[in-house]
CSV table of C-alpha atoms and ligand atoms in Angstrom, one decimal:
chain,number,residue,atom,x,y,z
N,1,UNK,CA,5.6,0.5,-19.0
N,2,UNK,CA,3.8,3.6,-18.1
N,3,UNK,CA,4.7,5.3,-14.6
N,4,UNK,CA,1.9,7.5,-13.0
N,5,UNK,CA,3.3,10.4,-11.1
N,6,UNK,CA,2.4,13.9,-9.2
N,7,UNK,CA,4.4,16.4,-7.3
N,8,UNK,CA,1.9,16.7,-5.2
N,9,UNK,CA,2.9,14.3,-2.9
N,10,UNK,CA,5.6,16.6,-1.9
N,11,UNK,CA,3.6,18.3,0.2
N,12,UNK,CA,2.6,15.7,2.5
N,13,UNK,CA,5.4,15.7,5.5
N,14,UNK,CA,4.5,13.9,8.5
N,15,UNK,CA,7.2,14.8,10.9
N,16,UNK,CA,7.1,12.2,13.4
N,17,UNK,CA,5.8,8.8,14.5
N,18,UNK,CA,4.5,8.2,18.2
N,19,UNK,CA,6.2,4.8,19.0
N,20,UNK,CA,5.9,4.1,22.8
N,21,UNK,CA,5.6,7.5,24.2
N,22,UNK,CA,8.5,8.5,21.8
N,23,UNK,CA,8.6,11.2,18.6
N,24,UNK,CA,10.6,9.6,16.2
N,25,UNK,CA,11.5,10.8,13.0
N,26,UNK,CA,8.7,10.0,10.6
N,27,UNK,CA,10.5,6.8,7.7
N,28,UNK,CA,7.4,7.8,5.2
N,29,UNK,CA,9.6,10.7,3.4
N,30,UNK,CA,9.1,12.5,0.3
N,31,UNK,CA,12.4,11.6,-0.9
N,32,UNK,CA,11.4,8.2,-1.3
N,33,UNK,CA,8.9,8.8,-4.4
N,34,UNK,CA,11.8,11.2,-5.7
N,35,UNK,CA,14.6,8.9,-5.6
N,36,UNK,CA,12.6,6.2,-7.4
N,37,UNK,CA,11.3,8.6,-10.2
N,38,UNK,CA,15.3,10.2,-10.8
N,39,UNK,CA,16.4,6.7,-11.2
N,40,UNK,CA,13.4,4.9,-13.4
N,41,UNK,CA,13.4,8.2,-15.6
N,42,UNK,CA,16.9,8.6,-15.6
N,43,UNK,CA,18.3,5.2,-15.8
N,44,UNK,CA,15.5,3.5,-18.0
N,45,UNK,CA,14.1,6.8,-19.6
N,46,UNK,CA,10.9,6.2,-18.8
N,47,UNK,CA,8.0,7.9,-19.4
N,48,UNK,CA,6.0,10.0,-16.4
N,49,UNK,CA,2.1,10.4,-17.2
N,50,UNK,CA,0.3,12.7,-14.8
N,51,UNK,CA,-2.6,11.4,-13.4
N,52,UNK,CA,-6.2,12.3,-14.4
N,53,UNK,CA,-9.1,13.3,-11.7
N,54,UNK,CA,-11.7,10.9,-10.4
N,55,UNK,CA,-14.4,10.9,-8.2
N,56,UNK,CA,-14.6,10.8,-4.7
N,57,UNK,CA,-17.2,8.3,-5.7
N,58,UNK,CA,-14.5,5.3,-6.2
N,59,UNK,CA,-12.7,6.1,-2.6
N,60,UNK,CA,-16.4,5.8,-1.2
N,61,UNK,CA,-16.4,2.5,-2.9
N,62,UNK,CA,-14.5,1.0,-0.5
N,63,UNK,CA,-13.8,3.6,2.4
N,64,UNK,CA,-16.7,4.5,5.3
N,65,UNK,CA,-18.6,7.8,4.2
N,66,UNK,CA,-18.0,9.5,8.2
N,67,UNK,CA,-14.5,8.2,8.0
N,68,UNK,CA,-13.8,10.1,4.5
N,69,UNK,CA,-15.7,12.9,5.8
N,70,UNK,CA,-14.0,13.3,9.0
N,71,UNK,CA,-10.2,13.0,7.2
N,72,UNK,CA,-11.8,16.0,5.1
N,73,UNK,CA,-13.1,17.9,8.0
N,74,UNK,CA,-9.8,17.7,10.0
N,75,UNK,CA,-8.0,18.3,6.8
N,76,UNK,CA,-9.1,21.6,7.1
N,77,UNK,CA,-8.2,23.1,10.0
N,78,UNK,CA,-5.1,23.3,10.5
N,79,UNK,CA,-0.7,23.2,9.3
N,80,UNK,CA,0.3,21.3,12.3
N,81,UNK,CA,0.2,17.4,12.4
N,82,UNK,CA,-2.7,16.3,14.5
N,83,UNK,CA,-2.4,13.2,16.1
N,84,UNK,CA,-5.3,10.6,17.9
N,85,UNK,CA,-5.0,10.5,21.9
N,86,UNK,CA,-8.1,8.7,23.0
N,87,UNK,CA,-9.2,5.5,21.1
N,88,UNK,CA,-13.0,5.0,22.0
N,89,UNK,CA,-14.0,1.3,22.1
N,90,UNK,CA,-16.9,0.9,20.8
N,91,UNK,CA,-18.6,2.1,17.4
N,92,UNK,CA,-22.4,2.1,19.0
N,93,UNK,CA,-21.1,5.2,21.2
N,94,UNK,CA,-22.3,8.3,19.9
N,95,UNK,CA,-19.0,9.5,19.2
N,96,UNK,CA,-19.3,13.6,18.7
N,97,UNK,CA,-15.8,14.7,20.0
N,98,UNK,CA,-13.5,15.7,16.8
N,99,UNK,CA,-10.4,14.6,19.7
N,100,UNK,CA,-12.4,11.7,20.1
N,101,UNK,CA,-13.3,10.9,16.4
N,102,UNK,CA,-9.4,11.0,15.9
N,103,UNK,CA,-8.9,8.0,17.4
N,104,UNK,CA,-11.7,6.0,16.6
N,105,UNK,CA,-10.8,6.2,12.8
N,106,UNK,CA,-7.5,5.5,13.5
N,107,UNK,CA,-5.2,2.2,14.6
N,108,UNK,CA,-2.2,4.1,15.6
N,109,UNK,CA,0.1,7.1,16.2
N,110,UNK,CA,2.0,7.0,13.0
N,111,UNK,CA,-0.2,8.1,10.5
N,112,UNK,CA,-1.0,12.1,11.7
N,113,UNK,CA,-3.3,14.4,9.8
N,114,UNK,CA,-2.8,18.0,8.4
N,115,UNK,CA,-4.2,20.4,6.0
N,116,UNK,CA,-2.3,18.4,3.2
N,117,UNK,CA,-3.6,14.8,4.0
N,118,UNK,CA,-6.9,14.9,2.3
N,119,UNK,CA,-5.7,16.3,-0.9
N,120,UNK,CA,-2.3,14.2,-1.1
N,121,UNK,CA,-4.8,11.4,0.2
N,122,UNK,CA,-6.7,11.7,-2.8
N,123,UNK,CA,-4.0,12.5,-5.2
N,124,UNK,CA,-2.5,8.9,-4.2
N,125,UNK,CA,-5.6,7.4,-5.1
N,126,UNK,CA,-6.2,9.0,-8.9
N,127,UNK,CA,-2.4,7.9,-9.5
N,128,UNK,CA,-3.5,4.4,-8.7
N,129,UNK,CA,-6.8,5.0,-10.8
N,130,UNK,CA,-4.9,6.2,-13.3
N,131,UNK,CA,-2.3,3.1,-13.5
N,132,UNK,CA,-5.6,0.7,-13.1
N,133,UNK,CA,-7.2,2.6,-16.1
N,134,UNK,CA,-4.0,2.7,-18.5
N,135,UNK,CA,-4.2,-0.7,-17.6
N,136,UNK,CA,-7.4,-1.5,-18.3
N,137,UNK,CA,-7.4,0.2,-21.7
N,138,UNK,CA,-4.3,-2.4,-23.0
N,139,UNK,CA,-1.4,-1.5,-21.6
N,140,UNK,CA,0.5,-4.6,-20.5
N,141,UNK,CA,1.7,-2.4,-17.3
N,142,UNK,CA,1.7,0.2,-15.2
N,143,UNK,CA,3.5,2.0,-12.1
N,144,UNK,CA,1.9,4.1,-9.8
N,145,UNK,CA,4.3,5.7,-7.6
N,146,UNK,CA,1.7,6.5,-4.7
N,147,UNK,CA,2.6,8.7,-1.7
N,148,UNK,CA,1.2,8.4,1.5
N,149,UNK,CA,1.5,3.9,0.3
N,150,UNK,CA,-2.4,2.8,1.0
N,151,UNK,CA,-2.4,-1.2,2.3
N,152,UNK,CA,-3.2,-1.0,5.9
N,153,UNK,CA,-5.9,1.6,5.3
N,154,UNK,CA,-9.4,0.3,6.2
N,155,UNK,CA,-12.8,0.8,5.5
N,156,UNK,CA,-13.4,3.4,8.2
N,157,UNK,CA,-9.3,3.3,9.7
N,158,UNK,CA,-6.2,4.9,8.8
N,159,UNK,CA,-3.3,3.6,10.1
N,160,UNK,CA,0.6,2.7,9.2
N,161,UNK,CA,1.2,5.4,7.4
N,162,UNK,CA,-1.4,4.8,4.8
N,163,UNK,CA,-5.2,6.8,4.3
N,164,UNK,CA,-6.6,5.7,1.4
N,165,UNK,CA,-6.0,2.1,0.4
N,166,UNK,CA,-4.6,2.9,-3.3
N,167,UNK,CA,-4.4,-0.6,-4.5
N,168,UNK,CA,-7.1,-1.7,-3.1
N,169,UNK,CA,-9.5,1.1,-4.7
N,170,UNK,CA,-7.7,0.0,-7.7
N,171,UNK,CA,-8.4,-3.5,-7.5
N,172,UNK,CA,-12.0,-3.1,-7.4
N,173,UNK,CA,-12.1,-0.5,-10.2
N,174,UNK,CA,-10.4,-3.2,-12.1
N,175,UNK,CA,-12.9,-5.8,-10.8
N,176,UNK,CA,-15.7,-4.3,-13.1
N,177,UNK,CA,-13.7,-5.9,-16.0
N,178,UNK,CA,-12.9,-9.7,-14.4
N,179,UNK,CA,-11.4,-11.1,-11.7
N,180,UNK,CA,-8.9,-9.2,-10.2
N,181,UNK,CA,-5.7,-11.2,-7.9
N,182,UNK,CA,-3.6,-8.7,-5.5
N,183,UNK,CA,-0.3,-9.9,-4.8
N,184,UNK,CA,1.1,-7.8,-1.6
N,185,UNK,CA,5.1,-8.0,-1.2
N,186,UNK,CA,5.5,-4.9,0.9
N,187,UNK,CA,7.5,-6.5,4.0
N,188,UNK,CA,4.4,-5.4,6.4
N,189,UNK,CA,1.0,-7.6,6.0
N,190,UNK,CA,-1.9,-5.6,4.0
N,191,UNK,CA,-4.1,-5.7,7.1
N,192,UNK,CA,-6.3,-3.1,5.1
N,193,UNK,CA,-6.2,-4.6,2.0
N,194,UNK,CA,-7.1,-8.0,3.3
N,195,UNK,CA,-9.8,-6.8,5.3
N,196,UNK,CA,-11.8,-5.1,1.9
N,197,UNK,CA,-12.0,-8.6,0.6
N,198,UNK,CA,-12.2,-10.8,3.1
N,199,UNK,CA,-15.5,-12.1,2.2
N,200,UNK,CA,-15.1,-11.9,-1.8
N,201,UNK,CA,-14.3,-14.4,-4.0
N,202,UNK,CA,-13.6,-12.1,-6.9
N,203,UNK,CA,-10.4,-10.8,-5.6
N,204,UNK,CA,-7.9,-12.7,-4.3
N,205,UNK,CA,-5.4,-11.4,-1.9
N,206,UNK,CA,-1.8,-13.3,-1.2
N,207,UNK,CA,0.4,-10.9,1.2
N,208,UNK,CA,4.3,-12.4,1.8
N,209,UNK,CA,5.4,-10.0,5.1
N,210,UNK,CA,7.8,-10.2,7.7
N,211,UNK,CA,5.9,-12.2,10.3
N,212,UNK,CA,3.5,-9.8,12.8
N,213,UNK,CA,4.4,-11.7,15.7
N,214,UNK,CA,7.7,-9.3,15.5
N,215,UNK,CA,6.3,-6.9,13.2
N,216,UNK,CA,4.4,-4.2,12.0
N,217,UNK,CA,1.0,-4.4,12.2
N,218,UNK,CA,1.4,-7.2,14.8
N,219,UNK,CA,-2.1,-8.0,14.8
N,220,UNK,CA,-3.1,-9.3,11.6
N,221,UNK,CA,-1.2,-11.7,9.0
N,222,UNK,CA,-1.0,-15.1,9.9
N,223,UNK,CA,-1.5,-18.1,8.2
N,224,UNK,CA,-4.7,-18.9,9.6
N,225,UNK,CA,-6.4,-16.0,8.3
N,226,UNK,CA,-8.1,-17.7,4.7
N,227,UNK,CA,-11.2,-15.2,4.1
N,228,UNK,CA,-15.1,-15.6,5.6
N,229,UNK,CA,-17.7,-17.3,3.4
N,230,UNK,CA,-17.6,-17.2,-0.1
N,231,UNK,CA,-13.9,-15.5,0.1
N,232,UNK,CA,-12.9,-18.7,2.1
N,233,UNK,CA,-9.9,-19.4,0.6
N,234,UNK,CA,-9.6,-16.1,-1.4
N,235,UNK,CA,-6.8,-14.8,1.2
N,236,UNK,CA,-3.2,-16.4,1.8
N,237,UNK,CA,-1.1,-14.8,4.3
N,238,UNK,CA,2.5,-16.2,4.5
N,239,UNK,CA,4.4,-14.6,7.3
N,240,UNK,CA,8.7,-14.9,6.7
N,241,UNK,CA,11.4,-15.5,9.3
N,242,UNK,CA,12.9,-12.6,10.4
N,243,UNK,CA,15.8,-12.0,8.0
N,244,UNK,CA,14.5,-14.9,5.4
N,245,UNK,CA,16.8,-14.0,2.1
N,246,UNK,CA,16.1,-14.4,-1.6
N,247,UNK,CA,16.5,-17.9,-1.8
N,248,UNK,CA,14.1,-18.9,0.9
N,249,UNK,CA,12.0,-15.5,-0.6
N,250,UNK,CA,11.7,-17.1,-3.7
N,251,UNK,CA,10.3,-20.2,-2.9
N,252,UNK,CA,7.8,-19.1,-1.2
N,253,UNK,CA,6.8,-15.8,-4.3
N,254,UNK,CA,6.4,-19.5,-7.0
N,255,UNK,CA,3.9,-20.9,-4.4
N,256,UNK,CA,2.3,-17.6,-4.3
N,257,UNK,CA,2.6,-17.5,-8.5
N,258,UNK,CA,1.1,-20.8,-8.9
N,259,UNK,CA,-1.7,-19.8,-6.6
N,260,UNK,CA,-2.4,-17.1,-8.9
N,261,UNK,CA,-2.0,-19.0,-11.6
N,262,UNK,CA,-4.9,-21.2,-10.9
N,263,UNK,CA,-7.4,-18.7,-9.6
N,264,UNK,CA,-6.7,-17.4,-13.9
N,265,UNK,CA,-7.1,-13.4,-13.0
N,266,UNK,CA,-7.7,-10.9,-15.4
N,267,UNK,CA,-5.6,-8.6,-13.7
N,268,UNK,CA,-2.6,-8.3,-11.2
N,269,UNK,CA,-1.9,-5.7,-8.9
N,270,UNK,CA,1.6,-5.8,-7.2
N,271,UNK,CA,1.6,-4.3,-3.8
N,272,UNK,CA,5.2,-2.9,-4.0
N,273,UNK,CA,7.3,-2.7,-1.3
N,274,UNK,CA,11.1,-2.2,-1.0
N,275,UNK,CA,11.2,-2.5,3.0
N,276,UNK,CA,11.8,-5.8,2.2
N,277,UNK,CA,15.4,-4.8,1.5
N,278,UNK,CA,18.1,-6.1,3.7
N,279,UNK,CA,19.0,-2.6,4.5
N,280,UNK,CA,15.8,-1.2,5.2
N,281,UNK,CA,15.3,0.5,9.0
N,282,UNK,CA,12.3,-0.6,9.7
N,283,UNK,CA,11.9,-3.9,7.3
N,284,UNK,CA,13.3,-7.6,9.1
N,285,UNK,CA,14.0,-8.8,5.6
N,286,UNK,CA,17.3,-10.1,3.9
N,287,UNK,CA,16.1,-8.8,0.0
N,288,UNK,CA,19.8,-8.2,-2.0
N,289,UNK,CA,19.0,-5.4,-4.6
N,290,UNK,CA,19.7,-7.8,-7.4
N,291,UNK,CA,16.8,-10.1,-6.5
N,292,UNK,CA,14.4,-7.2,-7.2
N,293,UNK,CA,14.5,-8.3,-11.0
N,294,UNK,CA,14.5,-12.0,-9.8
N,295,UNK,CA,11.0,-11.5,-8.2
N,296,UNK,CA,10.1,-9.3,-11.2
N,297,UNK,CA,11.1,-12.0,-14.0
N,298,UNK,CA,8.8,-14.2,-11.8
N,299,UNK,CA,6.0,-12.5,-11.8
N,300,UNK,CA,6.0,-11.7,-15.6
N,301,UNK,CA,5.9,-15.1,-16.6
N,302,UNK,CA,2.4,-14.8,-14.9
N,303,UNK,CA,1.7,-13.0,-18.3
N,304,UNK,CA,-1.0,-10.6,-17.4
N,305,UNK,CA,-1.9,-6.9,-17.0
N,306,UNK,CA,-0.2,-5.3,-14.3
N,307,UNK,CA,-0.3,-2.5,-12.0
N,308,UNK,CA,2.3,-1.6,-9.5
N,309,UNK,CA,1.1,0.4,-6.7
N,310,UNK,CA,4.0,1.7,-4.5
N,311,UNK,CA,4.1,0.9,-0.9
N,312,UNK,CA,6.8,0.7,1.2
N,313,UNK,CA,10.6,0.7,1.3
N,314,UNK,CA,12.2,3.5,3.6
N,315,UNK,CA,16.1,3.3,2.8
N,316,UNK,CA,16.0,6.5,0.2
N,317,UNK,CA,19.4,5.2,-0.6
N,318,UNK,CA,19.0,2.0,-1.8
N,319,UNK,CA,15.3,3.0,-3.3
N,320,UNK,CA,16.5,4.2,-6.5
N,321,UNK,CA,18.2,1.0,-7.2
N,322,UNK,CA,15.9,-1.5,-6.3
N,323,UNK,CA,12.9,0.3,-8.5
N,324,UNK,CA,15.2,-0.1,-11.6
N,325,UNK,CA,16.5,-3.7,-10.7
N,326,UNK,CA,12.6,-4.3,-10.4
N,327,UNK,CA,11.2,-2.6,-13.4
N,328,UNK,CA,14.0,-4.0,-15.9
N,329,UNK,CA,12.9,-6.9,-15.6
N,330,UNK,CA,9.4,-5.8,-17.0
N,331,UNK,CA,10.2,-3.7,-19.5
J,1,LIG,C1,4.0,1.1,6.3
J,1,LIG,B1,4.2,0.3,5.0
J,1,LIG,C2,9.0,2.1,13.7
J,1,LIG,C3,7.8,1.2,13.6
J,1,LIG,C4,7.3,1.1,12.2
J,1,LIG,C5,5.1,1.5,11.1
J,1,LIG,C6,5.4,0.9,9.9
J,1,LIG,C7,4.4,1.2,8.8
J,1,LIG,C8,4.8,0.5,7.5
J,1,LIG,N1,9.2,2.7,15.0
J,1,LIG,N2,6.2,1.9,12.0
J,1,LIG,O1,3.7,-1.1,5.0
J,1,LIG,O2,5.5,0.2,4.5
J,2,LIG,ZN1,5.8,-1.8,4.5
């Protein structure tokens, strides 16, 4: 398995998350792409491939042109974290106000933009690229250790940490080639991912999340959501019980594999979160460590090209060892 990595990610440091009036220290932390590379290169001495360049052409793919120009505009000006204030309601407003345009093109105050963003922002996405390509050109499997993670990211809205939707920009590079199935098990609902194929039968999405009605991003992820017109039936949500464990977890990841097994993908792309960990602060989950190669084995008997795109997971102590429990399984 190859794992696409850049330092570059170090730069991006969000220092705080505006949660009901409140600055609280900010979960998405470098240390969490660090620990997980020290402990897949250490532990299973795997290889790190750098990741090539690629055009802003394949974010535009996918992301709103204004919205991709405004995160590079603001990008520029300056070192301190700005933050959105004002949400305007409605896109028909002309909307001219960069204070303004801050909220409009994004869903919430945890996702804050510097003179790092756009660069890290893209640097996430050509590590996903990258994984997609290696991928693509025979590998059985890939890991892309993105940072900022990418699945609630929208068409023309950051939010939840994420900018860029990484897997999802992957997905439909991949989607040239055949038919491409994303399987999301980041403990939050890929309320971006979900909404860039809602109406496409190519790409199937199946997200497994701590259920919104408690949870992050509370307004999307429930079981009625299915896809619109030809994707009807294309997306399967299946929100958990708060504090569901492995056992329960793994029934419901076979259902999800079987599911995939009949819509016969060319590709898979693993939406991988660890904030599914019983330990995580901010997951709901009851994951042990060990069942990371559990789910793993699972979804290798699938038997197709993979990418892992990294998401969540916000314990930096028990990161480390729930990336190798995962990846031993698939190597
Ligand atoms: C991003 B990803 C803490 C609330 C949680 C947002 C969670 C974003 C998760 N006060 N904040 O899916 O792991
Ligand atoms: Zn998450």
């Amino acid at each position: 398995m190859k794992i696409i990595y850049s330092q570059k990610h170090l730069l991006h440091t969000p220092p705080a998350e505006i949660f009901n009036g409140n600055m609280d220290p900010h979960a998405e932390v470098p240390d969490r792409i660090e620990n997980i590379r020290k402990a897949l290169t250490k532990e299973l001495h795997l290889d790190i491939l750098a990741p090539n360049k690629f055009s802003i052409s394949w974010i535009k793919k996918l992301h709103d042109d204004k919205y991709i120009k405004f995160l590079e505009k603001t990008s520029k000006l300056t070192e301190e974290y700005l933050y959105p204030s004002v949400f305007p309601y409605d896109n028909y407003l002309q909307i001219d106000n960069d204070l303004a345009k801050r909220g409009l093109y994004a869903f919430d105050m945890y996702t804050p933009i510097n003179c790092q963003t756009f660069k890290t922002a893209c640097e996430s996405v050509n590590i996903a690229l990258t994984a997609a390509t290696v991928v693509a050109e025979g590998e059985k499997s890939s890991y892309a250790l993105c940072r900022p993670p990418g699945h609630h990211a929208e068409k023309a809205k950051m939010g939840g940490y994420c900018y860029f939707n990484n897997a999802a920009i992957a997905a439909e590079y991949l989607s040239k080639h055949g038919k491409v199935a994303i399987l999301d098990v980041d403990v939050h609902h890929g309320n971006g991912t979900q909404s860039l194929f809602y109406d496409r039968s190519d790409v199937l999405f199946i997200s497994i999340h701590a259920d919104p009605k408690y949870k992050f991003p509370y307004f999307s992820g429930t079981a009625k959501e299915k896809g619109v017109g030809r994707g009807l039936g294309f997306n399967i949500n299946y929100p958990l019980k708060l504090k569901t464990g492995d056992l329960a977890y793994h029934q419901v990841l076979l259902k999800s594999i079987d599911q995939i097994k009949i819509f016969q993908p060319k590709y898979l792309i693993i939406s991988l979160g660890y904030d599914t960990h019983k330990d995580d602060p901010i997951g709901g989950l009851s994951l042990t460590t060990s069942y990371y190669f559990q789910m793993a084995k699972a979804i290798r008997l699938l038997n197709l090209s993979t990418v892992f795109i990294q998401e969540g997971g916000y314990n930096t102590k028990i990161l480390g060892y729930a990336a190798v429990s995962f990846v031993s399984a698939f190597i």
